[in-house]
Amino acid sequence: MKDLAIQFGVKMRERRKVLKISQDKLALLTDIDRSYVGRIERGEVNVTLEKVYQIAEVLECDAKDLLP
Amino acid sequence: MKDLAIQFGVKMRERRKVLKISQDKLALLTDIDRSYVGRIERGEVNVTLEKVYQIAEVLECDAKDLLP
């Protein structure tokens, strides 16, 4: 299931880059710890559905678009 | 975010019923504790992406189809 986390992290980072939002800003807007945002993007953590939706909201996309 | 967990739980239960799989069997096949399966379906827990995919695999559907 590690692949899943990695693929989610890649999609999240891609979308963040499209919007030109820094990890810091994303952390602030999602109210997720900054270091945790980095860990999510590197696929190091098993993110919860709640966080997926929080992130998708800030990244102005559908949560489904961030899934592998 | 409680709505999110509830909506996921409803969709998961609906799909499980379509396949005529019991909570017990789903628990066995996903290797998720039986009582936890019940809690997920009632929207009581903030499920991880990994579990969403485990559940979707057993329910023979796309993980995205289980999301609100």
PDB file of C-alpha atoms in Angstrom:
ATOM      1  CA  MET A   1       0.000   0.000   0.000  1.00  0.00           C
ATOM      2  CA  LYS A   2       3.086   2.208   0.057  1.00  0.00           C
ATOM      3  CA  ASP A   3       2.570   2.876  -3.649  1.00  0.00           C
ATOM      4  CA  LEU A   4      -0.812   4.347  -2.868  1.00  0.00           C
ATOM      5  CA  ALA A   5       0.618   6.918  -0.481  1.00  0.00           C
ATOM      6  CA  ILE A   6       3.373   7.768  -2.951  1.00  0.00           C
ATOM      7  CA  GLN A   7       0.936   8.203  -5.830  1.00  0.00           C
ATOM      8  CA  PHE A   8      -1.312  10.382  -3.722  1.00  0.00           C
ATOM      9  CA  GLY A   9       1.671  12.501  -2.687  1.00  0.00           C
ATOM     10  CA  VAL A  10       2.774  12.946  -6.290  1.00  0.00           C
ATOM     11  CA  LYS A  11      -0.692  14.029  -7.412  1.00  0.00           C
ATOM     12  CA  MET A  12      -1.022  16.399  -4.490  1.00  0.00           C
ATOM     13  CA  ARG A  13       2.365  17.999  -5.197  1.00  0.00           C
ATOM     14  CA  GLU A  14       1.572  18.334  -8.914  1.00  0.00           C
ATOM     15  CA  ARG A  15      -1.666  20.102  -8.162  1.00  0.00           C
ATOM     16  CA  ARG A  16       0.008  22.344  -5.572  1.00  0.00           C
ATOM     17  CA  LYS A  17       2.660  23.334  -8.119  1.00  0.00           C
ATOM     18  CA  VAL A  18      -0.017  24.151 -10.697  1.00  0.00           C
ATOM     19  CA  LEU A  19      -1.540  26.585  -8.225  1.00  0.00           C
ATOM     20  CA  LYS A  20       1.915  27.867  -7.254  1.00  0.00           C
ATOM     21  CA  ILE A  21       1.235  27.317  -3.566  1.00  0.00           C
ATOM     22  CA  SER A  22       4.171  26.577  -1.246  1.00  0.00           C
ATOM     23  CA  GLN A  23       4.110  23.693   1.218  1.00  0.00           C
ATOM     24  CA  ASP A  24       4.077  26.316   3.965  1.00  0.00           C
ATOM     25  CA  LYS A  25       1.001  28.011   2.581  1.00  0.00           C
ATOM     26  CA  LEU A  26      -0.767  24.709   2.027  1.00  0.00           C
ATOM     27  CA  ALA A  27       0.024  23.745   5.613  1.00  0.00           C
ATOM     28  CA  LEU A  28      -1.389  27.021   6.858  1.00  0.00           C
ATOM     29  CA  LEU A  29      -4.549  26.814   4.770  1.00  0.00           C
ATOM     30  CA  THR A  30      -5.276  23.173   5.554  1.00  0.00           C
ATOM     31  CA  ASP A  31      -4.287  23.507   9.201  1.00  0.00           C
ATOM     32  CA  ILE A  32      -1.992  20.527   8.767  1.00  0.00           C
ATOM     33  CA  ASP A  33       1.470  20.664  10.291  1.00  0.00           C
ATOM     34  CA  ARG A  34       4.071  21.844   7.775  1.00  0.00           C
ATOM     35  CA  SER A  35       6.366  18.841   8.251  1.00  0.00           C
ATOM     36  CA  TYR A  36       3.375  16.549   7.889  1.00  0.00           C
ATOM     37  CA  VAL A  37       2.518  18.129   4.520  1.00  0.00           C
ATOM     38  CA  GLY A  38       6.025  17.239   3.375  1.00  0.00           C
ATOM     39  CA  ARG A  39       5.650  13.704   4.632  1.00  0.00           C
ATOM     40  CA  ILE A  40       2.324  13.300   2.832  1.00  0.00           C
ATOM     41  CA  GLU A  41       3.862  14.492  -0.437  1.00  0.00           C
ATOM     42  CA  ARG A  42       6.730  12.026  -0.051  1.00  0.00           C
ATOM     43  CA  GLY A  43       4.250   9.220   0.510  1.00  0.00           C
ATOM     44  CA  GLU A  44       5.522   8.550   4.006  1.00  0.00           C
ATOM     45  CA  VAL A  45       2.181   8.647   5.760  1.00  0.00           C
ATOM     46  CA  ASN A  46      -1.138   6.911   5.414  1.00  0.00           C
ATOM     47  CA  VAL A  47      -3.371   9.936   5.088  1.00  0.00           C
ATOM     48  CA  THR A  48      -6.963   9.990   6.312  1.00  0.00           C
ATOM     49  CA  LEU A  49      -9.954  10.682   4.124  1.00  0.00           C
ATOM     50  CA  GLU A  50     -10.601  13.836   6.114  1.00  0.00           C
ATOM     51  CA  LYS A  51      -7.168  15.202   5.254  1.00  0.00           C
ATOM     52  CA  VAL A  52      -7.625  14.275   1.586  1.00  0.00           C
ATOM     53  CA  TYR A  53     -10.740  16.451   1.518  1.00  0.00           C
ATOM     54  CA  GLN A  54      -9.098  19.297   3.435  1.00  0.00           C
ATOM     55  CA  ILE A  55      -6.212  19.276   0.961  1.00  0.00           C
ATOM     56  CA  ALA A  56      -8.497  19.021  -2.080  1.00  0.00           C
ATOM     57  CA  GLU A  57     -10.510  21.998  -0.884  1.00  0.00           C
ATOM     58  CA  VAL A  58      -7.427  24.201  -0.605  1.00  0.00           C
ATOM     59  CA  LEU A  59      -6.109  22.869  -3.917  1.00  0.00           C
ATOM     60  CA  GLU A  60      -9.468  23.727  -5.495  1.00  0.00           C
ATOM     61  CA  CYS A  61     -10.046  20.288  -6.943  1.00  0.00           C
ATOM     62  CA  ASP A  62     -12.178  17.232  -6.395  1.00  0.00           C
ATOM     63  CA  ALA A  63     -10.768  14.848  -3.783  1.00  0.00           C
ATOM     64  CA  LYS A  64     -11.184  12.078  -6.365  1.00  0.00           C
ATOM     65  CA  ASP A  65      -8.753  13.874  -8.673  1.00  0.00           C
ATOM     66  CA  LEU A  66      -6.013  13.402  -6.089  1.00  0.00           C
ATOM     67  CA  LEU A  67      -6.504   9.663  -5.814  1.00  0.00           C
ATOM     68  CA  PRO A  68      -4.410   7.223  -7.844  1.00  0.00           C
TER      69      PRO A  68
ATOM     70  CA  MET B   1     -16.023  16.579   8.472  1.00  0.00           C
ATOM     71  CA  LYS B   2     -18.326  14.143  10.246  1.00  0.00           C
ATOM     72  CA  ASP B   3     -20.607  14.228   7.204  1.00  0.00           C
ATOM     73  CA  LEU B   4     -17.780  12.901   5.095  1.00  0.00           C
ATOM     74  CA  ALA B   5     -17.310   9.818   7.263  1.00  0.00           C
ATOM     75  CA  ILE B   6     -21.067   9.236   7.327  1.00  0.00           C
ATOM     76  CA  GLN B   7     -21.380   9.549   3.551  1.00  0.00           C
ATOM     77  CA  PHE B   8     -18.486   7.174   3.020  1.00  0.00           C
ATOM     78  CA  GLY B   9     -20.038   4.699   5.432  1.00  0.00           C
ATOM     79  CA  VAL B  10     -23.377   4.841   3.639  1.00  0.00           C
ATOM     80  CA  LYS B  11     -21.792   4.252   0.236  1.00  0.00           C
ATOM     81  CA  MET B  12     -19.699   1.408   1.573  1.00  0.00           C
ATOM     82  CA  ARG B  13     -22.713  -0.276   3.153  1.00  0.00           C
ATOM     83  CA  GLU B  14     -24.776   0.137  -0.018  1.00  0.00           C
ATOM     84  CA  ARG B  15     -22.080  -1.482  -2.101  1.00  0.00           C
ATOM     85  CA  ARG B  16     -21.640  -4.287   0.438  1.00  0.00           C
ATOM     86  CA  LYS B  17     -25.383  -4.994   0.349  1.00  0.00           C
ATOM     87  CA  VAL B  18     -25.365  -5.097  -3.458  1.00  0.00           C
ATOM     88  CA  LEU B  19     -22.732  -7.820  -3.268  1.00  0.00           C
ATOM     89  CA  LYS B  20     -24.605  -9.534  -0.420  1.00  0.00           C
ATOM     90  CA  ILE B  21     -21.498  -9.627   1.749  1.00  0.00           C
ATOM     91  CA  SER B  22     -21.896  -9.561   5.526  1.00  0.00           C
ATOM     92  CA  GLN B  23     -19.910  -7.182   7.734  1.00  0.00           C
ATOM     93  CA  ASP B  24     -18.181 -10.262   9.113  1.00  0.00           C
ATOM     94  CA  LYS B  25     -17.100 -11.439   5.708  1.00  0.00           C
ATOM     95  CA  LEU B  26     -15.960  -7.958   4.706  1.00  0.00           C
ATOM     96  CA  ALA B  27     -13.930  -7.743   7.901  1.00  0.00           C
ATOM     97  CA  LEU B  28     -12.318 -11.079   7.153  1.00  0.00           C
ATOM     98  CA  LEU B  29     -11.507 -10.247   3.542  1.00  0.00           C
ATOM     99  CA  THR B  30     -10.143  -6.773   4.265  1.00  0.00           C
ATOM    100  CA  ASP B  31      -8.347  -7.863   7.422  1.00  0.00           C
ATOM    101  CA  ILE B  32     -10.053  -5.031   9.266  1.00  0.00           C
ATOM    102  CA  ASP B  33     -11.445  -5.715  12.725  1.00  0.00           C
ATOM    103  CA  ARG B  34     -15.154  -6.590  12.595  1.00  0.00           C
ATOM    104  CA  SER B  35     -16.211  -3.927  15.076  1.00  0.00           C
ATOM    105  CA  TYR B  36     -14.150  -1.376  13.156  1.00  0.00           C
ATOM    106  CA  VAL B  37     -16.031  -2.240   9.938  1.00  0.00           C
ATOM    107  CA  GLY B  38     -19.251  -1.431  11.774  1.00  0.00           C
ATOM    108  CA  ARG B  39     -17.840   1.839  13.031  1.00  0.00           C
ATOM    109  CA  ILE B  40     -16.710   2.821   9.537  1.00  0.00           C
ATOM    110  CA  GLU B  41     -20.179   2.140   8.138  1.00  0.00           C
ATOM    111  CA  ARG B  42     -21.733   4.267  10.868  1.00  0.00           C
ATOM    112  CA  GLY B  43     -19.363   7.113  10.057  1.00  0.00           C
ATOM    113  CA  GLU B  44     -17.781   6.991  13.487  1.00  0.00           C
ATOM    114  CA  VAL B  45     -14.179   6.860  12.330  1.00  0.00           C
ATOM    115  CA  ASN B  46     -11.935   8.862  10.096  1.00  0.00           C
ATOM    116  CA  VAL B  47     -10.814   6.137   7.762  1.00  0.00           C
ATOM    117  CA  THR B  48      -7.404   6.123   6.067  1.00  0.00           C
ATOM    118  CA  LEU B  49      -6.882   6.083   2.329  1.00  0.00           C
ATOM    119  CA  GLU B  50      -5.265   2.686   2.662  1.00  0.00           C
ATOM    120  CA  LYS B  51      -8.405   1.237   4.227  1.00  0.00           C
ATOM    121  CA  VAL B  52     -10.582   2.870   1.551  1.00  0.00           C
ATOM    122  CA  TYR B  53      -8.589   0.989  -1.092  1.00  0.00           C
ATOM    123  CA  GLN B  54      -8.634  -2.284   0.847  1.00  0.00           C
ATOM    124  CA  ILE B  55     -12.410  -2.011   1.172  1.00  0.00           C
ATOM    125  CA  ALA B  56     -12.902  -1.021  -2.479  1.00  0.00           C
ATOM    126  CA  GLU B  57     -10.872  -4.002  -3.625  1.00  0.00           C
ATOM    127  CA  VAL B  58     -13.026  -6.437  -1.689  1.00  0.00           C
ATOM    128  CA  LEU B  59     -16.174  -4.633  -2.797  1.00  0.00           C
ATOM    129  CA  GLU B  60     -14.966  -4.919  -6.399  1.00  0.00           C
ATOM    130  CA  CYS B  61     -15.299  -1.239  -7.143  1.00  0.00           C
ATOM    131  CA  ASP B  62     -13.172   1.820  -7.678  1.00  0.00           C
ATOM    132  CA  ALA B  63     -12.163   3.568  -4.457  1.00  0.00           C
ATOM    133  CA  LYS B  64     -13.460   6.780  -6.012  1.00  0.00           C
ATOM    134  CA  ASP B  65     -16.926   5.266  -6.239  1.00  0.00           C
ATOM    135  CA  LEU B  66     -17.039   5.026  -2.455  1.00  0.00           C
ATOM    136  CA  LEU B  67     -16.210   8.682  -1.909  1.00  0.00           C
ATOM    137  CA  PRO B  68     -18.929  11.271  -1.375  1.00  0.00           C
TER     138      PRO B  68
END
